[in-house]
Amino acid sequence: MCYVDIHTHTEKHAKGVVSLYSLRVGKEVWRDMEKPYWAGIHPWDAGIADEKGLEWLAEKNMSGIGEIGLDKIKGGAWESQVLWFERQLRIAADRQLPVALHVVRAHEECFQVLKKERGKVPGIVVHGFIGDTRLAERYLKIGGFLSFSLRALSSPRTVEAVKRLPLDRIFLETDDREEPIREVYRSFADLLEIPEQELKERLFLNYKNFFRI
């Protein structure tokens, strides 16, 4: 029974941890990696994306497509963000791969885009979720999972949402932080007032169900 770090930008593989590295297509040089891992055109990179990136996503043997989405703070030109988001969702639907979403101050727009493809994409996880219970429940209603890093603990509304969510719809992650995933689990187990082992077992089962392993 392993810990699962559903989204990370660190390539270190600790013993007893399933880590899903997130490869930024167009920003990083493509390299074939050992699964599991994500690959996608990040909204920050929408201005430098090209057709070659889409060809890679249509052909390479990644576990899922991500992180993809919309970002009104640091993203590229809005029209480009929407275009690459839509096109990557279509590839995910065609290949029957799950997606990891990056959404910053663009949730309404994200839901509008997802309406077109959400029934065809086999899985959705919103990485680094920050938001209230109402927003969290909207993602649950479309079949989504939510992933949390330690940043979530500094947001009272997100803390409240975490407490209300069913365990079978969440993941934990390190993202770009240095803390080991075990520390993230320990912090959220304390928040939820459950044994860390129980959280570990539940999230590993979530991982198996999400990726249909």
CSV table of C-alpha atoms in Angstrom, one decimal:
chain,number,residue,atom,x,y,z
A,1,MET,CA,0.0,0.0,0.0
A,2,CYS,CA,1.7,3.2,-1.2
A,3,TYR,CA,1.3,6.8,-0.7
A,4,VAL,CA,0.1,8.6,-3.8
A,5,ASP,CA,1.4,12.0,-4.9
A,6,ILE,CA,-1.1,12.6,-7.7
A,7,HIS,CA,0.7,15.7,-9.0
A,8,THR,CA,4.3,16.7,-8.6
A,9,HIS,CA,7.0,18.7,-10.5
A,10,THR,CA,9.8,16.8,-8.7
A,11,GLU,CA,11.2,13.7,-10.4
A,12,LYS,CA,12.5,12.1,-7.2
A,13,HIS,CA,10.9,8.7,-6.5
A,14,ALA,CA,10.8,7.9,-2.8
A,15,LYS,CA,10.3,4.4,-1.8
A,16,GLY,CA,6.7,3.5,-1.0
A,17,VAL,CA,5.4,6.4,-3.0
A,18,VAL,CA,3.6,6.5,-6.3
A,19,SER,CA,4.5,9.9,-7.8
A,20,LEU,CA,3.0,11.3,-10.9
A,21,TYR,CA,5.3,13.8,-12.5
A,22,SER,CA,3.7,16.5,-14.5
A,23,LEU,CA,5.6,17.2,-17.8
A,24,ARG,CA,5.0,20.6,-19.3
A,25,VAL,CA,4.8,20.0,-23.1
A,26,GLY,CA,6.4,22.9,-25.0
A,27,LYS,CA,8.2,24.2,-21.9
A,28,GLU,CA,10.2,21.1,-21.1
A,29,VAL,CA,12.0,18.9,-23.7
A,30,TRP,CA,9.9,15.9,-24.3
A,31,ARG,CA,11.3,12.7,-22.8
A,32,ASP,CA,9.7,9.3,-22.6
A,33,MET,CA,9.2,8.5,-18.9
A,34,GLU,CA,8.3,5.5,-16.9
A,35,LYS,CA,4.6,5.5,-16.1
A,36,PRO,CA,2.7,6.8,-14.2
A,37,TYR,CA,3.1,10.5,-15.3
A,38,TRP,CA,1.1,13.4,-16.7
A,39,ALA,CA,1.9,15.4,-19.8
A,40,GLY,CA,0.1,18.4,-21.2
A,41,ILE,CA,0.3,22.0,-22.5
A,42,HIS,CA,0.0,24.2,-19.4
A,43,PRO,CA,-2.1,27.3,-19.7
A,44,TRP,CA,1.0,29.3,-18.8
A,45,ASP,CA,2.6,28.0,-22.0
A,46,ALA,CA,-0.3,28.6,-24.3
A,47,GLY,CA,1.7,31.3,-26.1
A,48,ILE,CA,4.5,28.9,-27.1
A,49,ALA,CA,2.4,25.8,-27.8
A,50,ASP,CA,2.4,24.2,-31.3
A,51,GLU,CA,1.1,21.3,-33.2
A,52,LYS,CA,4.1,19.1,-32.3
A,53,GLY,CA,2.9,19.2,-28.7
A,54,LEU,CA,-0.5,17.9,-29.7
A,55,GLU,CA,1.1,15.2,-31.8
A,56,TRP,CA,3.1,14.0,-28.8
A,57,LEU,CA,0.0,13.9,-26.6
A,58,ALA,CA,-1.9,11.9,-29.3
A,59,GLU,CA,0.9,9.3,-29.5
A,60,LYS,CA,3.0,9.0,-26.4
A,61,ASN,CA,2.4,6.6,-23.6
A,62,MET,CA,1.5,8.9,-20.7
A,63,SER,CA,-1.0,8.0,-17.9
A,64,GLY,CA,-3.1,11.1,-18.4
A,65,ILE,CA,-3.1,14.6,-19.9
A,66,GLY,CA,-2.3,17.5,-17.6
A,67,GLU,CA,-1.9,19.8,-16.3
A,68,ILE,CA,-4.2,21.6,-18.6
A,69,GLY,CA,-6.8,24.3,-18.1
A,70,LEU,CA,-7.3,28.1,-17.7
A,71,ASP,CA,-5.5,30.7,-15.7
A,72,LYS,CA,-6.6,34.4,-15.5
A,73,ILE,CA,-3.6,35.4,-13.4
A,74,LYS,CA,-0.5,34.0,-15.1
A,75,GLY,CA,-1.8,32.3,-18.3
A,76,GLY,CA,-1.1,33.3,-21.8
A,77,ALA,CA,-3.5,35.0,-24.3
A,78,TRP,CA,-7.0,33.9,-23.3
A,79,GLU,CA,-8.1,32.8,-26.7
A,80,SER,CA,-5.0,30.6,-26.9
A,81,GLN,CA,-5.6,29.1,-23.5
A,82,VAL,CA,-9.2,28.1,-24.4
A,83,LEU,CA,-8.1,26.7,-27.8
A,84,TRP,CA,-5.3,24.5,-26.3
A,85,PHE,CA,-7.6,23.4,-23.5
A,86,GLU,CA,-10.3,22.3,-25.8
A,87,ARG,CA,-8.0,20.5,-28.2
A,88,GLN,CA,-6.3,18.6,-25.3
A,89,LEU,CA,-9.7,17.6,-23.9
A,90,ARG,CA,-10.6,16.1,-27.3
A,91,ILE,CA,-7.3,14.1,-27.4
A,92,ALA,CA,-8.0,12.9,-23.9
A,93,ALA,CA,-11.5,11.8,-25.0
A,94,ASP,CA,-10.2,10.1,-28.1
A,95,ARG,CA,-7.5,8.2,-26.2
A,96,GLN,CA,-9.7,7.6,-23.1
A,97,LEU,CA,-7.1,9.2,-20.8
A,98,PRO,CA,-8.0,11.1,-17.6
A,99,VAL,CA,-7.0,14.8,-17.2
A,100,ALA,CA,-5.5,16.9,-14.5
A,101,LEU,CA,-6.8,20.5,-14.5
A,102,HIS,CA,-5.1,23.7,-13.5
A,103,VAL,CA,-7.8,26.4,-12.9
A,104,VAL,CA,-7.1,29.8,-11.5
A,105,ARG,CA,-10.0,32.3,-11.2
A,106,ALA,CA,-11.6,30.7,-14.3
A,107,HIS,CA,-13.9,28.1,-12.9
A,108,GLU,CA,-17.0,29.2,-14.7
A,109,GLU,CA,-15.2,29.3,-18.0
A,110,CYS,CA,-13.7,25.9,-17.2
A,111,PHE,CA,-17.2,24.4,-16.6
A,112,GLN,CA,-18.3,25.8,-19.9
A,113,VAL,CA,-15.5,24.1,-21.8
A,114,LEU,CA,-15.9,20.9,-19.9
A,115,LYS,CA,-19.6,20.7,-20.9
A,116,LYS,CA,-18.5,19.7,-24.4
A,117,GLU,CA,-16.2,16.8,-23.5
A,118,ARG,CA,-16.8,15.8,-19.8
A,119,GLY,CA,-18.9,12.8,-20.7
A,120,LYS,CA,-16.2,11.5,-23.0
A,121,VAL,CA,-13.2,12.0,-20.8
A,122,PRO,CA,-12.8,9.1,-18.4
A,123,GLY,CA,-11.6,11.0,-15.4
A,124,ILE,CA,-11.0,14.6,-14.1
A,125,VAL,CA,-8.9,15.7,-11.2
A,126,VAL,CA,-8.6,19.4,-10.3
A,127,HIS,CA,-5.0,19.7,-9.0
A,128,GLY,CA,-4.1,22.2,-6.2
A,129,PHE,CA,-7.8,23.0,-5.5
A,130,ILE,CA,-8.5,26.2,-3.6
A,131,GLY,CA,-12.1,27.1,-3.1
A,132,ASP,CA,-15.2,26.7,-1.0
A,133,THR,CA,-17.6,23.8,-0.5
A,134,ARG,CA,-20.0,25.0,-3.2
A,135,LEU,CA,-17.4,25.0,-5.9
A,136,ALA,CA,-16.0,21.7,-4.7
A,137,GLU,CA,-19.4,20.1,-5.0
A,138,ARG,CA,-19.9,21.4,-8.5
A,139,TYR,CA,-16.8,19.5,-9.6
A,140,LEU,CA,-18.0,16.4,-7.8
A,141,LYS,CA,-21.3,16.6,-9.6
A,142,ILE,CA,-19.6,16.3,-13.0
A,143,GLY,CA,-17.6,13.3,-11.7
A,144,GLY,CA,-14.5,15.2,-10.8
A,145,PHE,CA,-11.9,14.5,-8.1
A,146,LEU,CA,-10.1,17.2,-6.1
A,147,SER,CA,-6.5,17.2,-5.1
A,148,PHE,CA,-5.0,19.3,-2.3
A,149,SER,CA,-1.5,20.4,-1.4
A,150,LEU,CA,-0.4,22.0,1.9
A,151,ARG,CA,-1.3,25.4,0.4
A,152,ALA,CA,-5.0,24.4,1.0
A,153,LEU,CA,-4.4,24.5,4.7
A,154,SER,CA,-3.9,28.3,4.6
A,155,SER,CA,-7.3,28.8,3.1
A,156,PRO,CA,-10.1,28.6,5.7
A,157,ARG,CA,-12.8,28.1,3.0
A,158,THR,CA,-10.8,25.3,1.5
A,159,VAL,CA,-10.2,23.7,4.9
A,160,GLU,CA,-13.9,23.7,5.4
A,161,ALA,CA,-14.5,22.1,2.0
A,162,VAL,CA,-12.0,19.3,2.7
A,163,LYS,CA,-13.8,18.4,5.9
A,164,ARG,CA,-17.1,18.0,4.0
A,165,LEU,CA,-15.9,16.1,1.0
A,166,PRO,CA,-16.2,12.3,0.7
A,167,LEU,CA,-12.8,10.6,1.0
A,168,ASP,CA,-13.4,8.6,-2.2
A,169,ARG,CA,-13.2,11.8,-4.3
A,170,ILE,CA,-9.9,13.4,-3.1
A,171,PHE,CA,-6.2,13.1,-3.7
A,172,LEU,CA,-3.2,14.8,-2.1
A,173,GLU,CA,-0.1,16.2,-3.8
A,174,THR,CA,3.2,18.0,-3.3
A,175,ASP,CA,3.0,20.1,-6.5
A,176,ASP,CA,6.2,22.2,-6.6
A,177,ARG,CA,6.8,22.2,-2.9
A,178,GLU,CA,9.7,20.5,-1.1
A,179,GLU,CA,7.7,18.8,1.7
A,180,PRO,CA,7.5,15.0,1.2
A,181,ILE,CA,4.1,13.6,0.5
A,182,ARG,CA,4.1,11.8,3.8
A,183,GLU,CA,4.0,15.1,5.5
A,184,VAL,CA,1.0,16.2,3.4
A,185,TYR,CA,-0.8,13.0,4.4
A,186,ARG,CA,0.0,13.5,8.1
A,187,SER,CA,-1.3,17.1,8.0
A,188,PHE,CA,-4.6,16.1,6.3
A,189,ALA,CA,-5.1,13.1,8.5
A,190,ASP,CA,-4.9,15.4,11.5
A,191,LEU,CA,-7.3,17.8,9.9
A,192,LEU,CA,-9.8,15.1,9.1
A,193,GLU,CA,-9.2,13.4,12.5
A,194,ILE,CA,-8.6,10.0,11.0
A,195,PRO,CA,-5.6,7.6,11.2
A,196,GLU,CA,-3.0,8.3,8.6
A,197,GLN,CA,-3.1,4.7,7.5
A,198,GLU,CA,-6.8,4.9,6.8
A,199,LEU,CA,-6.2,8.0,4.6
A,200,LYS,CA,-3.4,6.2,2.9
A,201,GLU,CA,-5.5,3.1,2.1
A,202,ARG,CA,-8.4,5.2,0.9
A,203,LEU,CA,-6.4,7.4,-1.5
A,204,PHE,CA,-4.5,4.4,-2.9
A,205,LEU,CA,-7.8,2.8,-3.7
A,206,ASN,CA,-8.9,6.2,-5.3
A,207,TYR,CA,-5.7,6.0,-7.5
A,208,LYS,CA,-6.5,2.5,-8.6
A,209,ASN,CA,-10.1,3.4,-9.4
A,210,PHE,CA,-9.2,6.7,-11.2
A,211,PHE,CA,-6.7,5.1,-13.5
A,212,ARG,CA,-8.7,1.8,-13.8
A,213,ILE,CA,-5.7,-0.2,-12.6
